[in-house]
Protein backbone atom coordinates (compact mmCIF):
# COMPACT_ATOMS: atom_id res chain seq x y z
CA UNK A 1 0.00 0.00 0.00
CA UNK A 2 1.29 3.46 -0.88
CA UNK A 3 2.67 5.60 1.96
CA UNK A 4 0.03 8.25 1.35
CA UNK A 5 -2.73 5.69 1.79
CA UNK A 6 -1.21 4.42 5.03
CA UNK A 7 -0.92 7.95 6.36
CA UNK A 8 -4.62 8.53 5.60
CA UNK A 9 -5.55 5.33 7.45
CA UNK A 10 -3.32 6.23 10.37
CA UNK A 11 -4.73 9.73 10.82
CA UNK A 12 -8.28 8.50 10.30
CA UNK A 13 -7.77 6.13 13.22
CA UNK A 14 -6.14 8.81 15.37
CA UNK A 15 -8.90 11.35 14.75
CA UNK A 16 -11.78 8.85 15.07
CA UNK A 17 -10.39 7.42 18.30
CA UNK A 18 -9.79 10.88 19.74
CA UNK A 19 -13.47 11.58 19.10
CA UNK A 20 -14.31 8.23 20.72
CA UNK A 21 -12.32 9.18 23.82
CA UNK A 22 -14.18 12.49 24.11
CA UNK A 23 -17.53 10.70 23.68
CA UNK A 24 -16.49 8.15 26.30
CA UNK A 25 -15.53 10.85 28.79
CA UNK A 26 -18.83 12.59 28.09
CA UNK A 27 -20.68 9.34 28.75
CA UNK A 28 -18.78 8.91 32.02
CA UNK A 29 -19.79 12.41 33.07
CA UNK A 30 -23.42 11.75 32.15
CA UNK A 31 -23.33 8.49 34.10
CA UNK A 32 -22.01 10.24 37.20
CA UNK A 33 -24.63 12.98 36.86
CA UNK A 34 -27.41 10.39 36.49
CA UNK A 35 -26.15 8.48 39.53
CA UNK A 36 -26.05 11.63 41.65
CA UNK A 37 -29.42 12.97 40.45
CA UNK A 38 -31.14 9.63 39.77
CA UNK A 39 -33.97 10.28 42.23
CA UNK A 40 -35.10 13.27 40.17
CA UNK A 41 -35.81 11.03 37.18
CA UNK A 42 -38.47 9.13 39.12
CA UNK A 43 -40.11 12.44 40.13
CA UNK A 44 -40.57 13.50 36.50
CA UNK A 45 -44.25 14.00 35.72
CA UNK A 46 -44.26 11.41 32.92
CA UNK A 47 -42.73 8.82 35.25
CA UNK A 48 -45.30 9.68 37.94
CA UNK A 49 -48.20 9.29 35.50
CA UNK A 50 -46.98 5.88 34.26
CA UNK A 51 -46.93 4.56 37.83
CA UNK A 52 -44.38 2.53 39.82
CA UNK A 53 -45.07 -0.78 38.02
CA UNK A 54 -44.40 0.64 34.55
CA UNK A 55 -41.37 2.61 35.80
CA UNK A 56 -39.93 -0.54 37.33
CA UNK A 57 -40.12 -2.20 33.91
CA UNK A 58 -38.67 0.82 32.11
CA UNK A 59 -35.86 1.14 34.70
CA UNK A 60 -34.85 -2.54 34.71
CA UNK A 61 -31.49 -1.37 33.37
CA UNK A 62 -29.82 1.19 35.63
CA UNK A 63 -29.26 4.11 33.30
CA UNK A 64 -26.43 5.61 35.32
CA UNK A 65 -24.53 2.32 35.44
CA UNK A 66 -25.12 1.84 31.71
CA UNK A 67 -23.57 5.22 30.84
CA UNK A 68 -20.63 4.60 33.19
CA UNK A 69 -19.95 1.19 31.64
CA UNK A 70 -20.25 2.47 28.07
CA UNK A 71 -18.07 5.48 28.84
CA UNK A 72 -15.33 3.34 30.39
CA UNK A 73 -15.36 0.83 27.49
CA UNK A 74 -15.39 3.47 24.75
CA UNK A 75 -12.63 5.49 26.42
CA UNK A 76 -10.43 2.40 26.87
CA UNK A 77 -10.96 1.29 23.26
CA UNK A 78 -10.27 4.81 21.99
CA UNK A 79 -7.00 4.98 23.94
CA UNK A 80 -5.98 1.56 22.60
CA UNK A 81 -6.68 2.62 19.01
CA UNK A 82 -4.91 5.96 19.40
CA UNK A 83 -1.81 4.37 20.92
CA UNK A 84 -1.71 1.67 18.26
CA UNK A 85 -1.97 4.18 15.41
CA UNK A 86 0.44 6.72 16.90
CA UNK A 87 3.10 4.18 17.84
CA UNK A 88 2.43 2.06 14.73
CA UNK A 89 2.48 -1.13 16.79
CA UNK A 90 0.93 -4.04 14.92
CA UNK A 91 0.21 -6.09 18.05
CA UNK A 92 -1.65 -3.19 19.64
CA UNK A 93 -3.60 -2.62 16.43
CA UNK A 94 -4.46 -6.33 16.18
CA UNK A 95 -5.76 -6.29 19.76
CA UNK A 96 -7.70 -3.11 18.98
CA UNK A 97 -9.26 -4.64 15.85
CA UNK A 98 -10.37 -7.78 17.75
CA UNK A 99 -11.99 -5.69 20.50
CA UNK A 100 -13.55 -3.39 17.91
CA UNK A 101 -15.08 -6.25 15.92
CA UNK A 102 -16.48 -7.78 19.12
CA UNK A 103 -17.98 -4.42 20.05
CA UNK A 104 -19.45 -4.11 16.56
CA UNK A 105 -21.28 -7.43 16.89
CA UNK A 106 -22.50 -6.50 20.39
CA UNK A 107 -23.75 -3.07 19.33
CA UNK A 108 -25.47 -4.48 16.27
CA UNK A 109 -27.35 -6.92 18.51
CA UNK A 110 -28.14 -4.13 20.99
CA UNK A 111 -29.50 -1.93 18.20
CA UNK A 112 -31.79 -4.68 16.94
CA UNK A 113 -32.95 -5.33 20.51
CA UNK A 114 -33.69 -1.61 20.96
CA UNK A 115 -35.88 -1.74 17.83
CA UNK A 116 -37.71 -4.68 19.43
CA UNK A 117 -38.24 -2.73 22.67
CA UNK A 118 -39.57 0.23 20.67
CA UNK A 119 -42.21 -2.01 19.12
CA UNK A 120 -43.11 -3.69 22.43
CA UNK A 121 -43.61 -0.35 24.21
CA UNK A 122 -46.45 0.71 21.94
CA UNK A 123 -48.53 -2.23 23.10
CA UNK A 124 -47.32 -2.32 26.70
CA UNK A 125 -50.12 -3.36 29.06
CA UNK A 126 -48.01 -2.51 32.12
CA UNK A 127 -47.77 1.14 31.06
CA UNK A 128 -51.51 1.32 30.40
CA UNK A 129 -52.41 -0.37 33.71
CA UNK A 130 -49.98 1.88 35.57
CA UNK A 131 -51.54 4.96 34.00
CA UNK A 132 -55.05 3.81 34.90
CA UNK A 133 -53.89 3.30 38.49
CA UNK A 134 -52.45 6.82 38.84
CA UNK A 135 -55.40 8.27 36.91
CA UNK A 136 -57.84 6.85 39.47
CA UNK A 137 -55.64 8.05 42.32
CA UNK A 138 -55.60 11.58 40.91
CA UNK A 139 -59.41 11.63 41.03
CA UNK A 140 -60.23 9.68 44.18
CA UNK A 141 -57.33 10.49 46.49
CA UNK A 142 -56.85 14.28 46.83
CA UNK A 143 -53.88 13.74 49.17
CA UNK A 144 -51.85 12.50 46.16
CA UNK A 145 -51.23 16.07 44.97
CA UNK A 146 -48.06 15.08 43.09
CA UNK A 147 -50.00 12.59 40.95
CA UNK A 148 -52.82 15.07 40.26
CA UNK A 149 -50.34 17.80 39.31
CA UNK A 150 -48.42 15.38 37.10
CA UNK A 151 -51.57 14.39 35.22
CA UNK A 152 -52.47 18.05 34.73
CA UNK A 153 -49.01 18.86 33.37
CA UNK A 154 -48.92 15.86 31.03
CA UNK A 155 -52.36 16.60 29.61
CA UNK A 156 -51.36 20.22 29.01
CA UNK A 157 -47.95 19.41 27.50
CA UNK A 158 -49.17 16.66 25.17
CA UNK A 159 -52.66 18.09 24.55
CA UNK A 160 -54.20 14.78 25.55
CA UNK A 161 -57.07 13.75 27.81
CA UNK A 162 -57.37 10.76 30.12
CA UNK A 163 -55.63 7.45 29.54
CA UNK A 164 -57.23 6.50 26.23
CA UNK A 165 -59.52 9.52 25.85
CA UNK A 166 -61.99 11.88 27.52
CA UNK A 167 -64.31 8.92 28.09
CA UNK A 168 -62.14 7.95 31.07
CA UNK A 169 -63.30 11.07 32.91
CA UNK A 170 -66.91 10.60 31.85
CA UNK A 171 -66.93 7.00 33.08
CA UNK A 172 -65.56 8.21 36.42
CA UNK A 173 -68.53 10.61 36.74
CA UNK A 174 -66.61 13.87 36.25
CA UNK A 175 -66.61 16.49 33.52
CA UNK A 176 -63.59 16.07 31.18
CA UNK A 177 -63.66 19.81 30.54
CA UNK A 178 -62.66 20.47 34.14
CA UNK A 179 -59.39 18.60 33.58
CA UNK A 180 -58.68 18.79 29.85
CA UNK A 181 -60.12 22.18 28.97
CA UNK A 182 -62.14 23.02 25.89
CA UNK A 183 -61.90 20.82 22.84
CA UNK A 184 -61.37 17.69 24.92
CA UNK A 185 -63.63 15.73 22.53
CA UNK A 186 -60.95 15.75 19.83
CA UNK A 187 -57.96 15.19 22.11
CA UNK A 188 -56.24 11.77 22.01
CA UNK A 189 -55.53 9.71 25.11
CA UNK A 190 -52.28 10.28 27.00
CA UNK A 191 -51.37 6.59 26.83
CA UNK A 192 -50.93 6.76 23.07
CA UNK A 193 -49.01 10.03 23.23
CA UNK A 194 -46.58 8.81 25.90
CA UNK A 195 -45.95 5.44 24.26
CA UNK A 196 -45.40 7.18 20.91
CA UNK A 197 -42.79 9.40 22.59
CA UNK A 198 -41.09 6.38 24.16
CA UNK A 199 -41.23 4.53 20.85
CA UNK A 200 -39.53 7.47 19.13
CA UNK A 201 -36.84 7.68 21.82
CA UNK A 202 -36.01 3.96 21.63
CA UNK A 203 -36.02 4.08 17.82
CA UNK A 204 -33.57 7.01 17.86
CA UNK A 205 -31.41 5.10 20.35
CA UNK A 206 -31.43 2.02 18.08
CA UNK A 207 -30.51 4.02 14.97
CA UNK A 208 -27.70 5.77 16.87
CA UNK A 209 -26.25 2.46 18.09
CA UNK A 210 -26.37 0.86 14.64
CA UNK A 211 -24.82 3.98 13.05
CA UNK A 212 -22.00 3.80 15.62
CA UNK A 213 -21.57 0.10 14.81
CA UNK A 214 -21.21 0.91 11.09
CA UNK A 215 -18.58 3.54 11.95
CA UNK A 216 -16.74 0.93 14.03
CA UNK A 217 -16.82 -1.44 11.07
CA UNK A 218 -15.10 1.25 8.98
CA UNK A 219 -12.50 1.68 11.72
CA UNK A 220 -12.02 -2.10 11.80
CA UNK A 221 -11.35 -2.13 8.04
CA UNK A 222 -8.94 0.80 8.35
CA UNK A 223 -7.09 -0.96 11.16
CA UNK A 224 -6.75 -4.14 9.11
CA UNK A 225 -5.38 -2.11 6.20
CA UNK A 226 -2.89 -0.32 8.43
CA UNK A 227 -1.75 -3.61 9.99
CA UNK A 228 -1.14 -5.10 6.55
CA UNK A 229 0.80 -2.04 5.45
CA UNK A 230 3.06 -1.82 8.47
CA UNK A 231 6.31 -3.77 8.34
CA UNK A 232 8.19 -5.13 11.31
CA UNK A 233 11.61 -3.78 12.18
CA UNK A 234 13.19 -6.99 11.03
CA UNK A 235 11.72 -6.47 7.57
CA UNK A 236 13.05 -2.96 7.27
CA UNK A 237 10.54 -1.05 9.41
CA UNK A 238 9.87 2.46 8.28
CA UNK A 239 7.65 5.02 10.00
CA UNK A 240 4.69 6.33 8.00
CA UNK A 241 4.40 9.68 9.79
PDB file of C-alpha atoms in Angstrom:
ATOM      1  CA  UNK A   1       0.000   0.000   0.000  1.00  0.00           C
ATOM      2  CA  UNK A   2       1.289   3.463  -0.876  1.00  0.00           C
ATOM      3  CA  UNK A   3       2.668   5.599   1.962  1.00  0.00           C
ATOM      4  CA  UNK A   4       0.034   8.253   1.355  1.00  0.00           C
ATOM      5  CA  UNK A   5      -2.731   5.694   1.795  1.00  0.00           C
ATOM      6  CA  UNK A   6      -1.212   4.421   5.026  1.00  0.00           C
ATOM      7  CA  UNK A   7      -0.924   7.955   6.361  1.00  0.00           C
ATOM      8  CA  UNK A   8      -4.622   8.528   5.599  1.00  0.00           C
ATOM      9  CA  UNK A   9      -5.547   5.326   7.447  1.00  0.00           C
ATOM     10  CA  UNK A  10      -3.318   6.232  10.371  1.00  0.00           C
ATOM     11  CA  UNK A  11      -4.727   9.733  10.815  1.00  0.00           C
ATOM     12  CA  UNK A  12      -8.278   8.504  10.299  1.00  0.00           C
ATOM     13  CA  UNK A  13      -7.768   6.128  13.224  1.00  0.00           C
ATOM     14  CA  UNK A  14      -6.139   8.808  15.368  1.00  0.00           C
ATOM     15  CA  UNK A  15      -8.904  11.350  14.749  1.00  0.00           C
ATOM     16  CA  UNK A  16     -11.781   8.849  15.067  1.00  0.00           C
ATOM     17  CA  UNK A  17     -10.388   7.416  18.300  1.00  0.00           C
ATOM     18  CA  UNK A  18      -9.791  10.877  19.739  1.00  0.00           C
ATOM     19  CA  UNK A  19     -13.470  11.581  19.103  1.00  0.00           C
ATOM     20  CA  UNK A  20     -14.314   8.228  20.721  1.00  0.00           C
ATOM     21  CA  UNK A  21     -12.316   9.182  23.821  1.00  0.00           C
ATOM     22  CA  UNK A  22     -14.179  12.486  24.105  1.00  0.00           C
ATOM     23  CA  UNK A  23     -17.532  10.699  23.676  1.00  0.00           C
ATOM     24  CA  UNK A  24     -16.495   8.150  26.298  1.00  0.00           C
ATOM     25  CA  UNK A  25     -15.526  10.851  28.787  1.00  0.00           C
ATOM     26  CA  UNK A  26     -18.834  12.592  28.094  1.00  0.00           C
ATOM     27  CA  UNK A  27     -20.679   9.342  28.752  1.00  0.00           C
ATOM     28  CA  UNK A  28     -18.780   8.914  32.022  1.00  0.00           C
ATOM     29  CA  UNK A  29     -19.786  12.413  33.072  1.00  0.00           C
ATOM     30  CA  UNK A  30     -23.418  11.753  32.148  1.00  0.00           C
ATOM     31  CA  UNK A  31     -23.332   8.488  34.096  1.00  0.00           C
ATOM     32  CA  UNK A  32     -22.008  10.235  37.200  1.00  0.00           C
ATOM     33  CA  UNK A  33     -24.627  12.980  36.863  1.00  0.00           C
ATOM     34  CA  UNK A  34     -27.413  10.388  36.494  1.00  0.00           C
ATOM     35  CA  UNK A  35     -26.148   8.478  39.526  1.00  0.00           C
ATOM     36  CA  UNK A  36     -26.055  11.631  41.655  1.00  0.00           C
ATOM     37  CA  UNK A  37     -29.420  12.968  40.449  1.00  0.00           C
ATOM     38  CA  UNK A  38     -31.139   9.634  39.773  1.00  0.00           C
ATOM     39  CA  UNK A  39     -33.973  10.279  42.233  1.00  0.00           C
ATOM     40  CA  UNK A  40     -35.097  13.266  40.174  1.00  0.00           C
ATOM     41  CA  UNK A  41     -35.805  11.029  37.183  1.00  0.00           C
ATOM     42  CA  UNK A  42     -38.470   9.131  39.123  1.00  0.00           C
ATOM     43  CA  UNK A  43     -40.107  12.439  40.132  1.00  0.00           C
ATOM     44  CA  UNK A  44     -40.574  13.497  36.501  1.00  0.00           C
ATOM     45  CA  UNK A  45     -44.253  14.000  35.718  1.00  0.00           C
ATOM     46  CA  UNK A  46     -44.264  11.408  32.916  1.00  0.00           C
ATOM     47  CA  UNK A  47     -42.730   8.822  35.252  1.00  0.00           C
ATOM     48  CA  UNK A  48     -45.298   9.679  37.942  1.00  0.00           C
ATOM     49  CA  UNK A  49     -48.196   9.293  35.497  1.00  0.00           C
ATOM     50  CA  UNK A  50     -46.975   5.883  34.259  1.00  0.00           C
ATOM     51  CA  UNK A  51     -46.931   4.559  37.827  1.00  0.00           C
ATOM     52  CA  UNK A  52     -44.382   2.529  39.819  1.00  0.00           C
ATOM     53  CA  UNK A  53     -45.068  -0.777  38.020  1.00  0.00           C
ATOM     54  CA  UNK A  54     -44.398   0.643  34.554  1.00  0.00           C
ATOM     55  CA  UNK A  55     -41.371   2.605  35.797  1.00  0.00           C
ATOM     56  CA  UNK A  56     -39.934  -0.544  37.333  1.00  0.00           C
ATOM     57  CA  UNK A  57     -40.125  -2.196  33.914  1.00  0.00           C
ATOM     58  CA  UNK A  58     -38.675   0.819  32.114  1.00  0.00           C
ATOM     59  CA  UNK A  59     -35.856   1.140  34.701  1.00  0.00           C
ATOM     60  CA  UNK A  60     -34.853  -2.538  34.715  1.00  0.00           C
ATOM     61  CA  UNK A  61     -31.488  -1.368  33.370  1.00  0.00           C
ATOM     62  CA  UNK A  62     -29.825   1.190  35.633  1.00  0.00           C
ATOM     63  CA  UNK A  63     -29.262   4.114  33.303  1.00  0.00           C
ATOM     64  CA  UNK A  64     -26.426   5.609  35.317  1.00  0.00           C
ATOM     65  CA  UNK A  65     -24.533   2.321  35.443  1.00  0.00           C
ATOM     66  CA  UNK A  66     -25.118   1.842  31.712  1.00  0.00           C
ATOM     67  CA  UNK A  67     -23.568   5.216  30.839  1.00  0.00           C
ATOM     68  CA  UNK A  68     -20.634   4.595  33.186  1.00  0.00           C
ATOM     69  CA  UNK A  69     -19.946   1.189  31.641  1.00  0.00           C
ATOM     70  CA  UNK A  70     -20.253   2.467  28.069  1.00  0.00           C
ATOM     71  CA  UNK A  71     -18.068   5.484  28.842  1.00  0.00           C
ATOM     72  CA  UNK A  72     -15.333   3.339  30.387  1.00  0.00           C
ATOM     73  CA  UNK A  73     -15.361   0.833  27.494  1.00  0.00           C
ATOM     74  CA  UNK A  74     -15.391   3.472  24.747  1.00  0.00           C
ATOM     75  CA  UNK A  75     -12.627   5.490  26.423  1.00  0.00           C
ATOM     76  CA  UNK A  76     -10.432   2.402  26.868  1.00  0.00           C
ATOM     77  CA  UNK A  77     -10.960   1.292  23.259  1.00  0.00           C
ATOM     78  CA  UNK A  78     -10.266   4.814  21.986  1.00  0.00           C
ATOM     79  CA  UNK A  79      -6.996   4.977  23.936  1.00  0.00           C
ATOM     80  CA  UNK A  80      -5.978   1.564  22.604  1.00  0.00           C
ATOM     81  CA  UNK A  81      -6.677   2.617  19.007  1.00  0.00           C
ATOM     82  CA  UNK A  82      -4.911   5.963  19.396  1.00  0.00           C
ATOM     83  CA  UNK A  83      -1.805   4.367  20.923  1.00  0.00           C
ATOM     84  CA  UNK A  84      -1.708   1.671  18.259  1.00  0.00           C
ATOM     85  CA  UNK A  85      -1.966   4.176  15.409  1.00  0.00           C
ATOM     86  CA  UNK A  86       0.443   6.725  16.903  1.00  0.00           C
ATOM     87  CA  UNK A  87       3.095   4.176  17.844  1.00  0.00           C
ATOM     88  CA  UNK A  88       2.433   2.059  14.727  1.00  0.00           C
ATOM     89  CA  UNK A  89       2.483  -1.127  16.793  1.00  0.00           C
ATOM     90  CA  UNK A  90       0.932  -4.044  14.922  1.00  0.00           C
ATOM     91  CA  UNK A  91       0.214  -6.094  18.053  1.00  0.00           C
ATOM     92  CA  UNK A  92      -1.649  -3.186  19.644  1.00  0.00           C
ATOM     93  CA  UNK A  93      -3.600  -2.621  16.434  1.00  0.00           C
ATOM     94  CA  UNK A  94      -4.458  -6.326  16.183  1.00  0.00           C
ATOM     95  CA  UNK A  95      -5.761  -6.288  19.759  1.00  0.00           C
ATOM     96  CA  UNK A  96      -7.704  -3.115  18.977  1.00  0.00           C
ATOM     97  CA  UNK A  97      -9.257  -4.642  15.852  1.00  0.00           C
ATOM     98  CA  UNK A  98     -10.369  -7.776  17.751  1.00  0.00           C
ATOM     99  CA  UNK A  99     -11.987  -5.691  20.498  1.00  0.00           C
ATOM    100  CA  UNK A 100     -13.554  -3.389  17.912  1.00  0.00           C
ATOM    101  CA  UNK A 101     -15.079  -6.247  15.917  1.00  0.00           C
ATOM    102  CA  UNK A 102     -16.477  -7.780  19.118  1.00  0.00           C
ATOM    103  CA  UNK A 103     -17.982  -4.423  20.054  1.00  0.00           C
ATOM    104  CA  UNK A 104     -19.452  -4.106  16.557  1.00  0.00           C
ATOM    105  CA  UNK A 105     -21.284  -7.432  16.892  1.00  0.00           C
ATOM    106  CA  UNK A 106     -22.498  -6.498  20.394  1.00  0.00           C
ATOM    107  CA  UNK A 107     -23.751  -3.074  19.331  1.00  0.00           C
ATOM    108  CA  UNK A 108     -25.471  -4.478  16.270  1.00  0.00           C
ATOM    109  CA  UNK A 109     -27.350  -6.924  18.505  1.00  0.00           C
ATOM    110  CA  UNK A 110     -28.145  -4.133  20.991  1.00  0.00           C
ATOM    111  CA  UNK A 111     -29.496  -1.933  18.200  1.00  0.00           C
ATOM    112  CA  UNK A 112     -31.788  -4.684  16.944  1.00  0.00           C
ATOM    113  CA  UNK A 113     -32.951  -5.331  20.512  1.00  0.00           C
ATOM    114  CA  UNK A 114     -33.691  -1.609  20.957  1.00  0.00           C
ATOM    115  CA  UNK A 115     -35.876  -1.738  17.826  1.00  0.00           C
ATOM    116  CA  UNK A 116     -37.706  -4.679  19.428  1.00  0.00           C
ATOM    117  CA  UNK A 117     -38.239  -2.729  22.674  1.00  0.00           C
ATOM    118  CA  UNK A 118     -39.566   0.231  20.674  1.00  0.00           C
ATOM    119  CA  UNK A 119     -42.211  -2.014  19.121  1.00  0.00           C
ATOM    120  CA  UNK A 120     -43.113  -3.690  22.431  1.00  0.00           C
ATOM    121  CA  UNK A 121     -43.606  -0.352  24.214  1.00  0.00           C
ATOM    122  CA  UNK A 122     -46.452   0.707  21.939  1.00  0.00           C
ATOM    123  CA  UNK A 123     -48.530  -2.231  23.095  1.00  0.00           C
ATOM    124  CA  UNK A 124     -47.315  -2.318  26.704  1.00  0.00           C
ATOM    125  CA  UNK A 125     -50.115  -3.359  29.056  1.00  0.00           C
ATOM    126  CA  UNK A 126     -48.008  -2.513  32.120  1.00  0.00           C
ATOM    127  CA  UNK A 127     -47.775   1.143  31.060  1.00  0.00           C
ATOM    128  CA  UNK A 128     -51.508   1.318  30.404  1.00  0.00           C
ATOM    129  CA  UNK A 129     -52.415  -0.375  33.707  1.00  0.00           C
ATOM    130  CA  UNK A 130     -49.977   1.880  35.567  1.00  0.00           C
ATOM    131  CA  UNK A 131     -51.537   4.964  33.998  1.00  0.00           C
ATOM    132  CA  UNK A 132     -55.053   3.814  34.897  1.00  0.00           C
ATOM    133  CA  UNK A 133     -53.895   3.304  38.493  1.00  0.00           C
ATOM    134  CA  UNK A 134     -52.447   6.816  38.839  1.00  0.00           C
ATOM    135  CA  UNK A 135     -55.401   8.272  36.909  1.00  0.00           C
ATOM    136  CA  UNK A 136     -57.843   6.849  39.472  1.00  0.00           C
ATOM    137  CA  UNK A 137     -55.644   8.054  42.322  1.00  0.00           C
ATOM    138  CA  UNK A 138     -55.604  11.578  40.910  1.00  0.00           C
ATOM    139  CA  UNK A 139     -59.407  11.634  41.029  1.00  0.00           C
ATOM    140  CA  UNK A 140     -60.229   9.677  44.177  1.00  0.00           C
ATOM    141  CA  UNK A 141     -57.326  10.492  46.494  1.00  0.00           C
ATOM    142  CA  UNK A 142     -56.847  14.282  46.832  1.00  0.00           C
ATOM    143  CA  UNK A 143     -53.876  13.741  49.172  1.00  0.00           C
ATOM    144  CA  UNK A 144     -51.849  12.504  46.162  1.00  0.00           C
ATOM    145  CA  UNK A 145     -51.225  16.065  44.967  1.00  0.00           C
ATOM    146  CA  UNK A 146     -48.063  15.083  43.086  1.00  0.00           C
ATOM    147  CA  UNK A 147     -49.998  12.595  40.946  1.00  0.00           C
ATOM    148  CA  UNK A 148     -52.818  15.069  40.263  1.00  0.00           C
ATOM    149  CA  UNK A 149     -50.342  17.803  39.314  1.00  0.00           C
ATOM    150  CA  UNK A 150     -48.423  15.377  37.100  1.00  0.00           C
ATOM    151  CA  UNK A 151     -51.572  14.390  35.223  1.00  0.00           C
ATOM    152  CA  UNK A 152     -52.475  18.047  34.727  1.00  0.00           C
ATOM    153  CA  UNK A 153     -49.008  18.862  33.369  1.00  0.00           C
ATOM    154  CA  UNK A 154     -48.916  15.858  31.030  1.00  0.00           C
ATOM    155  CA  UNK A 155     -52.357  16.601  29.611  1.00  0.00           C
ATOM    156  CA  UNK A 156     -51.355  20.223  29.007  1.00  0.00           C
ATOM    157  CA  UNK A 157     -47.949  19.410  27.504  1.00  0.00           C
ATOM    158  CA  UNK A 158     -49.174  16.656  25.172  1.00  0.00           C
ATOM    159  CA  UNK A 159     -52.656  18.094  24.552  1.00  0.00           C
ATOM    160  CA  UNK A 160     -54.200  14.777  25.552  1.00  0.00           C
ATOM    161  CA  UNK A 161     -57.065  13.751  27.812  1.00  0.00           C
ATOM    162  CA  UNK A 162     -57.375  10.757  30.116  1.00  0.00           C
ATOM    163  CA  UNK A 163     -55.631   7.450  29.542  1.00  0.00           C
ATOM    164  CA  UNK A 164     -57.231   6.503  26.233  1.00  0.00           C
ATOM    165  CA  UNK A 165     -59.521   9.521  25.846  1.00  0.00           C
ATOM    166  CA  UNK A 166     -61.991  11.885  27.522  1.00  0.00           C
ATOM    167  CA  UNK A 167     -64.305   8.918  28.094  1.00  0.00           C
ATOM    168  CA  UNK A 168     -62.136   7.954  31.071  1.00  0.00           C
ATOM    169  CA  UNK A 169     -63.302  11.066  32.910  1.00  0.00           C
ATOM    170  CA  UNK A 170     -66.908  10.604  31.852  1.00  0.00           C
ATOM    171  CA  UNK A 171     -66.929   6.998  33.077  1.00  0.00           C
ATOM    172  CA  UNK A 172     -65.565   8.214  36.420  1.00  0.00           C
ATOM    173  CA  UNK A 173     -68.527  10.612  36.741  1.00  0.00           C
ATOM    174  CA  UNK A 174     -66.614  13.870  36.252  1.00  0.00           C
ATOM    175  CA  UNK A 175     -66.614  16.486  33.523  1.00  0.00           C
ATOM    176  CA  UNK A 176     -63.589  16.073  31.184  1.00  0.00           C
ATOM    177  CA  UNK A 177     -63.656  19.808  30.542  1.00  0.00           C
ATOM    178  CA  UNK A 178     -62.659  20.465  34.136  1.00  0.00           C
ATOM    179  CA  UNK A 179     -59.389  18.600  33.582  1.00  0.00           C
ATOM    180  CA  UNK A 180     -58.678  18.788  29.848  1.00  0.00           C
ATOM    181  CA  UNK A 181     -60.116  22.181  28.967  1.00  0.00           C
ATOM    182  CA  UNK A 182     -62.140  23.018  25.890  1.00  0.00           C
ATOM    183  CA  UNK A 183     -61.901  20.817  22.839  1.00  0.00           C
ATOM    184  CA  UNK A 184     -61.372  17.690  24.918  1.00  0.00           C
ATOM    185  CA  UNK A 185     -63.626  15.726  22.528  1.00  0.00           C
ATOM    186  CA  UNK A 186     -60.947  15.746  19.829  1.00  0.00           C
ATOM    187  CA  UNK A 187     -57.957  15.188  22.112  1.00  0.00           C
ATOM    188  CA  UNK A 188     -56.235  11.766  22.013  1.00  0.00           C
ATOM    189  CA  UNK A 189     -55.525   9.707  25.112  1.00  0.00           C
ATOM    190  CA  UNK A 190     -52.276  10.278  27.004  1.00  0.00           C
ATOM    191  CA  UNK A 191     -51.370   6.587  26.833  1.00  0.00           C
ATOM    192  CA  UNK A 192     -50.930   6.758  23.066  1.00  0.00           C
ATOM    193  CA  UNK A 193     -49.006  10.026  23.232  1.00  0.00           C
ATOM    194  CA  UNK A 194     -46.582   8.812  25.899  1.00  0.00           C
ATOM    195  CA  UNK A 195     -45.946   5.437  24.263  1.00  0.00           C
ATOM    196  CA  UNK A 196     -45.402   7.181  20.914  1.00  0.00           C
ATOM    197  CA  UNK A 197     -42.792   9.401  22.588  1.00  0.00           C
ATOM    198  CA  UNK A 198     -41.089   6.377  24.165  1.00  0.00           C
ATOM    199  CA  UNK A 199     -41.229   4.529  20.847  1.00  0.00           C
ATOM    200  CA  UNK A 200     -39.528   7.466  19.129  1.00  0.00           C
ATOM    201  CA  UNK A 201     -36.844   7.678  21.824  1.00  0.00           C
ATOM    202  CA  UNK A 202     -36.009   3.959  21.626  1.00  0.00           C
ATOM    203  CA  UNK A 203     -36.016   4.081  17.818  1.00  0.00           C
ATOM    204  CA  UNK A 204     -33.568   7.012  17.860  1.00  0.00           C
ATOM    205  CA  UNK A 205     -31.413   5.097  20.347  1.00  0.00           C
ATOM    206  CA  UNK A 206     -31.435   2.020  18.081  1.00  0.00           C
ATOM    207  CA  UNK A 207     -30.512   4.023  14.973  1.00  0.00           C
ATOM    208  CA  UNK A 208     -27.697   5.772  16.875  1.00  0.00           C
ATOM    209  CA  UNK A 209     -26.250   2.458  18.094  1.00  0.00           C
ATOM    210  CA  UNK A 210     -26.368   0.859  14.641  1.00  0.00           C
ATOM    211  CA  UNK A 211     -24.820   3.978  13.053  1.00  0.00           C
ATOM    212  CA  UNK A 212     -22.001   3.798  15.621  1.00  0.00           C
ATOM    213  CA  UNK A 213     -21.569   0.102  14.808  1.00  0.00           C
ATOM    214  CA  UNK A 214     -21.208   0.914  11.095  1.00  0.00           C
ATOM    215  CA  UNK A 215     -18.576   3.539  11.952  1.00  0.00           C
ATOM    216  CA  UNK A 216     -16.745   0.935  14.033  1.00  0.00           C
ATOM    217  CA  UNK A 217     -16.817  -1.438  11.074  1.00  0.00           C
ATOM    218  CA  UNK A 218     -15.098   1.247   8.982  1.00  0.00           C
ATOM    219  CA  UNK A 219     -12.496   1.679  11.722  1.00  0.00           C
ATOM    220  CA  UNK A 220     -12.017  -2.096  11.796  1.00  0.00           C
ATOM    221  CA  UNK A 221     -11.350  -2.128   8.039  1.00  0.00           C
ATOM    222  CA  UNK A 222      -8.937   0.796   8.350  1.00  0.00           C
ATOM    223  CA  UNK A 223      -7.092  -0.964  11.159  1.00  0.00           C
ATOM    224  CA  UNK A 224      -6.750  -4.137   9.106  1.00  0.00           C
ATOM    225  CA  UNK A 225      -5.385  -2.107   6.196  1.00  0.00           C
ATOM    226  CA  UNK A 226      -2.894  -0.319   8.428  1.00  0.00           C
ATOM    227  CA  UNK A 227      -1.747  -3.610   9.991  1.00  0.00           C
ATOM    228  CA  UNK A 228      -1.141  -5.097   6.550  1.00  0.00           C
ATOM    229  CA  UNK A 229       0.804  -2.036   5.452  1.00  0.00           C
ATOM    230  CA  UNK A 230       3.064  -1.819   8.470  1.00  0.00           C
ATOM    231  CA  UNK A 231       6.314  -3.765   8.344  1.00  0.00           C
ATOM    232  CA  UNK A 232       8.192  -5.134  11.314  1.00  0.00           C
ATOM    233  CA  UNK A 233      11.611  -3.776  12.179  1.00  0.00           C
ATOM    234  CA  UNK A 234      13.191  -6.985  11.033  1.00  0.00           C
ATOM    235  CA  UNK A 235      11.724  -6.470   7.574  1.00  0.00           C
ATOM    236  CA  UNK A 236      13.053  -2.961   7.272  1.00  0.00           C
ATOM    237  CA  UNK A 237      10.538  -1.055   9.407  1.00  0.00           C
ATOM    238  CA  UNK A 238       9.874   2.463   8.282  1.00  0.00           C
ATOM    239  CA  UNK A 239       7.651   5.021  10.001  1.00  0.00           C
ATOM    240  CA  UNK A 240       4.689   6.329   7.996  1.00  0.00           C
ATOM    241  CA  UNK A 241       4.397   9.681   9.789  1.00  0.00           C
TER     242      UNK A 241
END
